[in-house]
Tab-separated table of C-alpha atoms in Angstrom:
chain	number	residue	atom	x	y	z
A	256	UNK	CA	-218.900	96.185	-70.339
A	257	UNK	CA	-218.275	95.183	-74.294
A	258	UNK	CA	-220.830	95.631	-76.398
A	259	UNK	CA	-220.482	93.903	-79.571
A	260	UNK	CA	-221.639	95.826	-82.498
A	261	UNK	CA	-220.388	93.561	-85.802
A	262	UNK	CA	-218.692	90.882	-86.879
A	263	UNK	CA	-217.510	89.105	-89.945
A	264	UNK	CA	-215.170	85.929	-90.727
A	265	UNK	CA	-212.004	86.502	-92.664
A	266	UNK	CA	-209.072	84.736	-94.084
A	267	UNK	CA	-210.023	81.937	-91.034
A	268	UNK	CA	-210.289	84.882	-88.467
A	269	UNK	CA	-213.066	86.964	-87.178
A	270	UNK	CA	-213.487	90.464	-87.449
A	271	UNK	CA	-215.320	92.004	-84.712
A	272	UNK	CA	-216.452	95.825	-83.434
A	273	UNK	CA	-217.662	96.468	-79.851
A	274	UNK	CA	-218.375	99.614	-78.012
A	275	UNK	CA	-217.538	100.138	-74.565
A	276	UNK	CA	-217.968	102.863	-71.516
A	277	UNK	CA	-214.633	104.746	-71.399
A	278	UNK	CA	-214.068	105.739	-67.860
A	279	UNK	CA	-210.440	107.406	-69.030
A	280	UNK	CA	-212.196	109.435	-72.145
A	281	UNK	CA	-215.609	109.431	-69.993
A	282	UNK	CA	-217.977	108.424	-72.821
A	283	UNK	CA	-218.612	105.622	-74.872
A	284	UNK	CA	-215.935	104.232	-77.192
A	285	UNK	CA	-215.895	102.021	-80.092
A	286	UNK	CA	-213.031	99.810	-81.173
A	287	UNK	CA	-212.292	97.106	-83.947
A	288	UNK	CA	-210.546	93.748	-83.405
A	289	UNK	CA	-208.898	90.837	-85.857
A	290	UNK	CA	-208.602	87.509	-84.562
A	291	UNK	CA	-206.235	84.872	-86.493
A	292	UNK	CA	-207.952	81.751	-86.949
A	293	UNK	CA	-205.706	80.091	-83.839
A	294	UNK	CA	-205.555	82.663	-81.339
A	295	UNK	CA	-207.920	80.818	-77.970
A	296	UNK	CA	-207.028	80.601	-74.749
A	297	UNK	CA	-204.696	78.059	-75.015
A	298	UNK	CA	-202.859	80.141	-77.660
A	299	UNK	CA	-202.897	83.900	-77.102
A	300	UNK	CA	-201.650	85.930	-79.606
A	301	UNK	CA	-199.535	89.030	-79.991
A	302	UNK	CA	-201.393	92.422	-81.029
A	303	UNK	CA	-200.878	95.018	-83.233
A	304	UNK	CA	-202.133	98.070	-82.201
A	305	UNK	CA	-203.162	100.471	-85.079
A	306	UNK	CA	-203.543	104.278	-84.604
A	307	UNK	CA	-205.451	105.713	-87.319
A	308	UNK	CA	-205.172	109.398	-88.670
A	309	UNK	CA	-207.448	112.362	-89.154
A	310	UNK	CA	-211.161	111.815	-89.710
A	311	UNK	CA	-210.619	108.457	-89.909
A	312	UNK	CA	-212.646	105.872	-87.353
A	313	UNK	CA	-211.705	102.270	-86.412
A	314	UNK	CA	-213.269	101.367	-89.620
A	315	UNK	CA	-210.479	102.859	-92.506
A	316	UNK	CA	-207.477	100.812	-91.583
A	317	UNK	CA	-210.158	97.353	-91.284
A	318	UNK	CA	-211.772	98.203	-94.513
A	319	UNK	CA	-208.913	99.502	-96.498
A	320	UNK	CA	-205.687	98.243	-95.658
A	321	UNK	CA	-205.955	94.615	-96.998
A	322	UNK	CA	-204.145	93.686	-93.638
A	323	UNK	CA	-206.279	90.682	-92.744
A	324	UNK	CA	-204.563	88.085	-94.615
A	325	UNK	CA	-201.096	89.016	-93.697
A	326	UNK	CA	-201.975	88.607	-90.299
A	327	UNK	CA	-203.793	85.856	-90.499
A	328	UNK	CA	-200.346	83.931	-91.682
A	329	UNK	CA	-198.133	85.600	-89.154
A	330	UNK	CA	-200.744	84.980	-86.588
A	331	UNK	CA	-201.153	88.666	-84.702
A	332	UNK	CA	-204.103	89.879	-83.874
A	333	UNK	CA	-204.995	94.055	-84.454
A	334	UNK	CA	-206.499	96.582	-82.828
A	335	UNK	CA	-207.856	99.561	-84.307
A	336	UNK	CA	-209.565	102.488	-82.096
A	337	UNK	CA	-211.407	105.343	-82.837
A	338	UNK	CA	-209.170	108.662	-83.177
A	339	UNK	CA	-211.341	110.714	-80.858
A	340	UNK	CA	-214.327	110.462	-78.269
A	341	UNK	CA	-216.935	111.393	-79.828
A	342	UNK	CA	-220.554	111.933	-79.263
A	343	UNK	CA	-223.189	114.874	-77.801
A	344	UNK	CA	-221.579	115.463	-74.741
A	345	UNK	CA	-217.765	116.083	-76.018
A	346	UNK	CA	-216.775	118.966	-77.289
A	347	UNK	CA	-216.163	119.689	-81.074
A	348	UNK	CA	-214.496	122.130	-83.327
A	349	UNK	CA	-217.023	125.326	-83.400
A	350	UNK	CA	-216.583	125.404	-87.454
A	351	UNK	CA	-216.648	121.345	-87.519
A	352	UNK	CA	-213.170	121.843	-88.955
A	353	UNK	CA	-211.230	118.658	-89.955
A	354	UNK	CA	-208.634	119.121	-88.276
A	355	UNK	CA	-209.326	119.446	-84.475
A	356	UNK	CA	-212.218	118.227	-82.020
A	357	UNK	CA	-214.019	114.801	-82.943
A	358	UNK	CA	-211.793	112.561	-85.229
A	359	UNK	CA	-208.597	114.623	-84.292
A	360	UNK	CA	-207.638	113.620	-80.658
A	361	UNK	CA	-203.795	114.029	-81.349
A	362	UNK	CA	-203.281	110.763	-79.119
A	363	UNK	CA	-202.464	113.947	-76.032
A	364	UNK	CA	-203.886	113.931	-72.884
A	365	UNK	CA	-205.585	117.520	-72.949
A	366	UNK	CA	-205.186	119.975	-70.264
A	367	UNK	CA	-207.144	122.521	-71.368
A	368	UNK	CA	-211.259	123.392	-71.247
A	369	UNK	CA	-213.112	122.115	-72.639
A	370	UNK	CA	-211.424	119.196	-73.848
A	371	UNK	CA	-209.631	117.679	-71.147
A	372	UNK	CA	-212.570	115.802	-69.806
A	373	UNK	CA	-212.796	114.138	-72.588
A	374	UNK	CA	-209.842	114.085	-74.603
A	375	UNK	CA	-207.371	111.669	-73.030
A	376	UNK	CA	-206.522	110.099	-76.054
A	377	UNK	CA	-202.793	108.840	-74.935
A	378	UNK	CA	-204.099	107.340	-71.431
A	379	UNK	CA	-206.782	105.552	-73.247
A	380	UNK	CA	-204.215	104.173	-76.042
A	381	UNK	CA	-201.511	103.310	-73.837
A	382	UNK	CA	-203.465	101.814	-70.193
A	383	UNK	CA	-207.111	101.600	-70.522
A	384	UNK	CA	-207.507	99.688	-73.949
A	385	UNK	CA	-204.509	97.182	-74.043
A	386	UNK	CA	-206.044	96.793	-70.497
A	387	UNK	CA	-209.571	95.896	-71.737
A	388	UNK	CA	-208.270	93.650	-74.753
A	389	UNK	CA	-206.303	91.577	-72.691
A	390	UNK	CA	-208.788	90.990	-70.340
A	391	UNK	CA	-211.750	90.123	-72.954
A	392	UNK	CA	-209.691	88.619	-75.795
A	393	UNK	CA	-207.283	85.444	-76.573
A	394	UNK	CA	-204.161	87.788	-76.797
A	395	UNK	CA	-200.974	87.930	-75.112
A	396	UNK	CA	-199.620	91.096	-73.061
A	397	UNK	CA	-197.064	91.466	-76.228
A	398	UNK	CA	-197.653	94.380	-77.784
A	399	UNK	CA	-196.343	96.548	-81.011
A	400	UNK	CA	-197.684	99.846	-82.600
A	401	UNK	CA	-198.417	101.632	-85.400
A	402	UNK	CA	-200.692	104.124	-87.484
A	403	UNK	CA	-201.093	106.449	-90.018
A	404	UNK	CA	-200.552	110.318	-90.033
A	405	UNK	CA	-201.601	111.480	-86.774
A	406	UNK	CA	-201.845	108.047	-86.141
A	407	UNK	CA	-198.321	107.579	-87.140
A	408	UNK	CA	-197.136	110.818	-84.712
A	409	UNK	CA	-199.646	109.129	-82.098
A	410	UNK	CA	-197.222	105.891	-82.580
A	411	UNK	CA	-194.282	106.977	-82.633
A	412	UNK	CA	-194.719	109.369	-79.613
A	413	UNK	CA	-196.338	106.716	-77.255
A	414	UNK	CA	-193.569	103.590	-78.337
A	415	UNK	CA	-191.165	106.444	-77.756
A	416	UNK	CA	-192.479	107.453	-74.352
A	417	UNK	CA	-193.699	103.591	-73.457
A	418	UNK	CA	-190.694	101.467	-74.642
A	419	UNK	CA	-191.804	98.985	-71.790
A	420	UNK	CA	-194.972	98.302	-73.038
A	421	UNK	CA	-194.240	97.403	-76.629
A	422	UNK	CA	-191.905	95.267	-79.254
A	423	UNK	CA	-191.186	97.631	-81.938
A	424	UNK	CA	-193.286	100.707	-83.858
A	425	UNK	CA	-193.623	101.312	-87.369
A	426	UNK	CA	-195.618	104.792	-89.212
A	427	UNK	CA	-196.834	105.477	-92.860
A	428	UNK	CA	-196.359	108.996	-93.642
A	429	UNK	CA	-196.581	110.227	-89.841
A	430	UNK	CA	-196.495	114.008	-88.476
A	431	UNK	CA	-193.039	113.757	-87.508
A	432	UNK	CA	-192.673	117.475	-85.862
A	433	UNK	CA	-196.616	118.752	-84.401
A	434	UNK	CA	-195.229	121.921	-82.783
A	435	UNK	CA	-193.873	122.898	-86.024
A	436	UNK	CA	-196.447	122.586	-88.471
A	437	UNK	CA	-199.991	123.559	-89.109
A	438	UNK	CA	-201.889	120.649	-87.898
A	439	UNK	CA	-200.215	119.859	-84.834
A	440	UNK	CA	-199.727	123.722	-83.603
A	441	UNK	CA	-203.149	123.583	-83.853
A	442	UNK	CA	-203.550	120.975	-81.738
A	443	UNK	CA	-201.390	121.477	-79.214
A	444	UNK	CA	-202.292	124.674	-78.153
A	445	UNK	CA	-206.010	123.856	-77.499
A	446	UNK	CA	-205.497	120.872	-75.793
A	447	UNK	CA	-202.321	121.384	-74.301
A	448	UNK	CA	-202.069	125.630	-73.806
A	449	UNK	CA	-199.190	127.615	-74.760
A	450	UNK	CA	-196.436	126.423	-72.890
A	451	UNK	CA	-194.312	124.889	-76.358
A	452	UNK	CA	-192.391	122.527	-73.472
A	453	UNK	CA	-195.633	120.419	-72.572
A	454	UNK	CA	-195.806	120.105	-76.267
A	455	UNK	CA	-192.494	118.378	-76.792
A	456	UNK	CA	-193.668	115.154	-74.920
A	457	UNK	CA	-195.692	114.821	-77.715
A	458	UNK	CA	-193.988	115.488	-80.593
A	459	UNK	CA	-191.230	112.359	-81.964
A	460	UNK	CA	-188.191	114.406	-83.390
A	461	UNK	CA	-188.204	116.791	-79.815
A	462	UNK	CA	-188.407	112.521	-77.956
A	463	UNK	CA	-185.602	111.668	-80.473
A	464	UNK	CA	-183.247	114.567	-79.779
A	465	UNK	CA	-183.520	113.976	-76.126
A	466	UNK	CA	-182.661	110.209	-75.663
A	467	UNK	CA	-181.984	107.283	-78.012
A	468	UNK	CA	-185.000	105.060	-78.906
A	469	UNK	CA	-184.954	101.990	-77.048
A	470	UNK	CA	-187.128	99.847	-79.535
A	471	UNK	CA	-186.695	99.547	-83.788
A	472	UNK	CA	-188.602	101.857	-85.723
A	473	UNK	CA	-190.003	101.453	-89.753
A	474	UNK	CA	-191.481	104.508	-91.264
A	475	UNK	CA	-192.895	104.748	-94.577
A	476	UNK	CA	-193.234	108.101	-96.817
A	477	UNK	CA	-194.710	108.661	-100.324
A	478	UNK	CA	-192.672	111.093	-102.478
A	479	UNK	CA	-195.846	112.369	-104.029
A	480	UNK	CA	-197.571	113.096	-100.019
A	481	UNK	CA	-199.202	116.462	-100.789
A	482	UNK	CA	-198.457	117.099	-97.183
A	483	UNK	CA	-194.769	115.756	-97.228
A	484	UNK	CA	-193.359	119.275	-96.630
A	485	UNK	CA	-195.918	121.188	-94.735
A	486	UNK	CA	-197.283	119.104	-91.965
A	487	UNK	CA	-195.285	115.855	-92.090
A	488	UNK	CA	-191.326	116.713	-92.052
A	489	UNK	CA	-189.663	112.839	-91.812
A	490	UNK	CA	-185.985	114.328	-92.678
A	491	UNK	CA	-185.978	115.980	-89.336
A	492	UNK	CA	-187.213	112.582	-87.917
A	493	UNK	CA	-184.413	110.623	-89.523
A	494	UNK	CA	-181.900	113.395	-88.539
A	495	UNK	CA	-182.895	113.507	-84.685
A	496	UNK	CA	-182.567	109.674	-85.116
A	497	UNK	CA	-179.861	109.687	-86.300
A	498	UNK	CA	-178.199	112.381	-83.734
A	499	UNK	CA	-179.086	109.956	-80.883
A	500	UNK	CA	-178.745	106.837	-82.472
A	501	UNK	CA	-181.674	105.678	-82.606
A	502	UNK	CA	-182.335	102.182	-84.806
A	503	UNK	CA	-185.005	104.341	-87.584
A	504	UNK	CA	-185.176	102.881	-90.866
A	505	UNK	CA	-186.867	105.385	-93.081
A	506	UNK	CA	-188.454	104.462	-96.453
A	507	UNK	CA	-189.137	107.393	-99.122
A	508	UNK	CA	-191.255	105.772	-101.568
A	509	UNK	CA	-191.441	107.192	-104.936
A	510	UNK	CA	-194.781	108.028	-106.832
A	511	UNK	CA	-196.703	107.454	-103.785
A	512	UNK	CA	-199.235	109.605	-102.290
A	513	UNK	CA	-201.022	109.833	-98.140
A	514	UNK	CA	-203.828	107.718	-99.277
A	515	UNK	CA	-204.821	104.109	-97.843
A	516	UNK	CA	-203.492	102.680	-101.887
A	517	UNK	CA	-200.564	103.963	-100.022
A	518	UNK	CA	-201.030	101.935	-96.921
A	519	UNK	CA	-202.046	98.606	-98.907
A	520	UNK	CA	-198.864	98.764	-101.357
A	521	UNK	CA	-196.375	98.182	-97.912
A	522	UNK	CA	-198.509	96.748	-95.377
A	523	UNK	CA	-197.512	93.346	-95.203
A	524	UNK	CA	-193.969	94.905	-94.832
A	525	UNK	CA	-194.574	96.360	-91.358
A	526	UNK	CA	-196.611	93.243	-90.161
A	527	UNK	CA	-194.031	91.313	-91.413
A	528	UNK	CA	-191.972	93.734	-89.478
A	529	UNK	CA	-193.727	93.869	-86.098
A	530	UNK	CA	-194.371	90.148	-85.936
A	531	UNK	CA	-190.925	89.135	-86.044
A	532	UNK	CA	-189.854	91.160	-83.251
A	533	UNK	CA	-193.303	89.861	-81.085
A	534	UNK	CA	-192.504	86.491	-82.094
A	535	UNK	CA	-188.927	86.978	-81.146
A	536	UNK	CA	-190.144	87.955	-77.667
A	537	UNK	CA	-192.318	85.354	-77.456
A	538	UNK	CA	-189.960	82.478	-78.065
A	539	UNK	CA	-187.841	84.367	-75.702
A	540	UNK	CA	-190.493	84.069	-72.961
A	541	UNK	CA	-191.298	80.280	-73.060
């Protein structure tokens, strides 16, 4: 059952939040949605699906991304969930680190205690959500993805993995490489356990190297990332792309940094980006 939390009109549209009972996470979950001005049941509309990245809630990419009015013109509708489950009951870093436990769900499906009860981030993002929205909301079952960071690794990994599913995927500054740098080693060995081949499902270059990505892929990097070497790595990305390949158009954009100023400067790009593959497939379908 939705719970509606918020809501506020824009460009037209409606911003909304609502929290709901996870049964795939097993706790309650809270997600954002834009509507454009036309989407109703006569008219469903095509969604955007936007993973954000560490720390960050459903609330940073609404808030900060100046995405509304973009969307509002091209007429797609986004989602943005939390990046973890969250509350008394799950599990958290011991020292409240950053980097792992609440806010840092990795987009994985944990094996490991005491996480994997809760964290089933990947399930939740690829069945149980799209699931909900289309069932609730005035969208169509056309889907693309993107995010931000380890919202941009949780992007890539699941379009990769769930070519099906979506229209295209796009990432700003994503960790391109998790089992070979700080953050994502991290990561993957509490949720996941030691075995470095159950991390490779989740990690884009090792999806790349194996098989050629079936759908078109935008990624955006600042030059000045502070994290550009250590965690992030998109030169391996764009070389297992382009060992297989794969259709990966990679951007390195001087002077900028990881920050949502970042994110703003190039949005309308990847919208712009997305929607003309989901209205592609949707003239293609009528």
């Amino acid at each position: 059952m939705l719970e509606k939390i918020s809501q506020a009109k824009v460009f037209g549209g409606w911003h909304q939040q609502f929290t709901h009972l996870s049964k795939v996470v097993n706790c309650s979950m809270r997600f954002a949605i834009y509507l454009p001005e036309e989407a109703s049941s006569d008219n469903p509309v095509p969604v955007l699906y936007w993973l954000s990245g560490l720390t960050c809630t459903d609330e940073n990419f609404m808030q900060k991304a100046a995405a509304f009015k973009a969307a509002a013109k091209l007429g797609i509708a986004i989602v943005a969930p939390d990046t973890s489950p969250r509350g008394k009951e799950v599990p958290d870093d011991a020292d409240e680190a950053y980097d792992f436990g609440h806010g840092a769900g990795f987009y994985v499906d944990a094996l490991q205690l005491p996480w994997k009860t809760h964290y089933q981030m990947y399930s939740y993002i690829v069945g149980e959500l799209p699931d909900l929205i289309e069932a609730h909301f005035p969208v169509s079952k056309l889907r693309s993805i993107s995010g931000h960071s380890m919202g941009g690794h949780g992007a890539l990994v699941i379009g990769l993995r769930n070519s099906e599913r979506y229209c295209s995927i796009s990432a700003f500054s994503p960790i391109s490489h998790p089992i070979d740098c700080p953050w994502g080693t991290k990561a993957l060995s509490h949720y996941l356990g030691k075995d470095i081949e159950l991390w490779k499902q989740y990690d884009a270059v090792e999806l790349l190297k194996q098989a050629m990505a079936r759908l078109p892929i935008l990624v955006d990097q600042g030059e000045d990332d502070p994290f550009l070497a250590s965690q992030l790595k998109p030169d391996l990305l764009l070389s297992a792309a382009e060992r297989s390949g794969s259709d990966v158009k990679l951007r390195m954009q001087p002077g900028y940094d990881h920050s949502y100023f970042f994110i703003q400067s190039f949005i309308e790009d990847h919208l712009r980006f997305h929607a003309g593959f989901l209205h592609n497939q949707e003239r293609a379908e009528s």
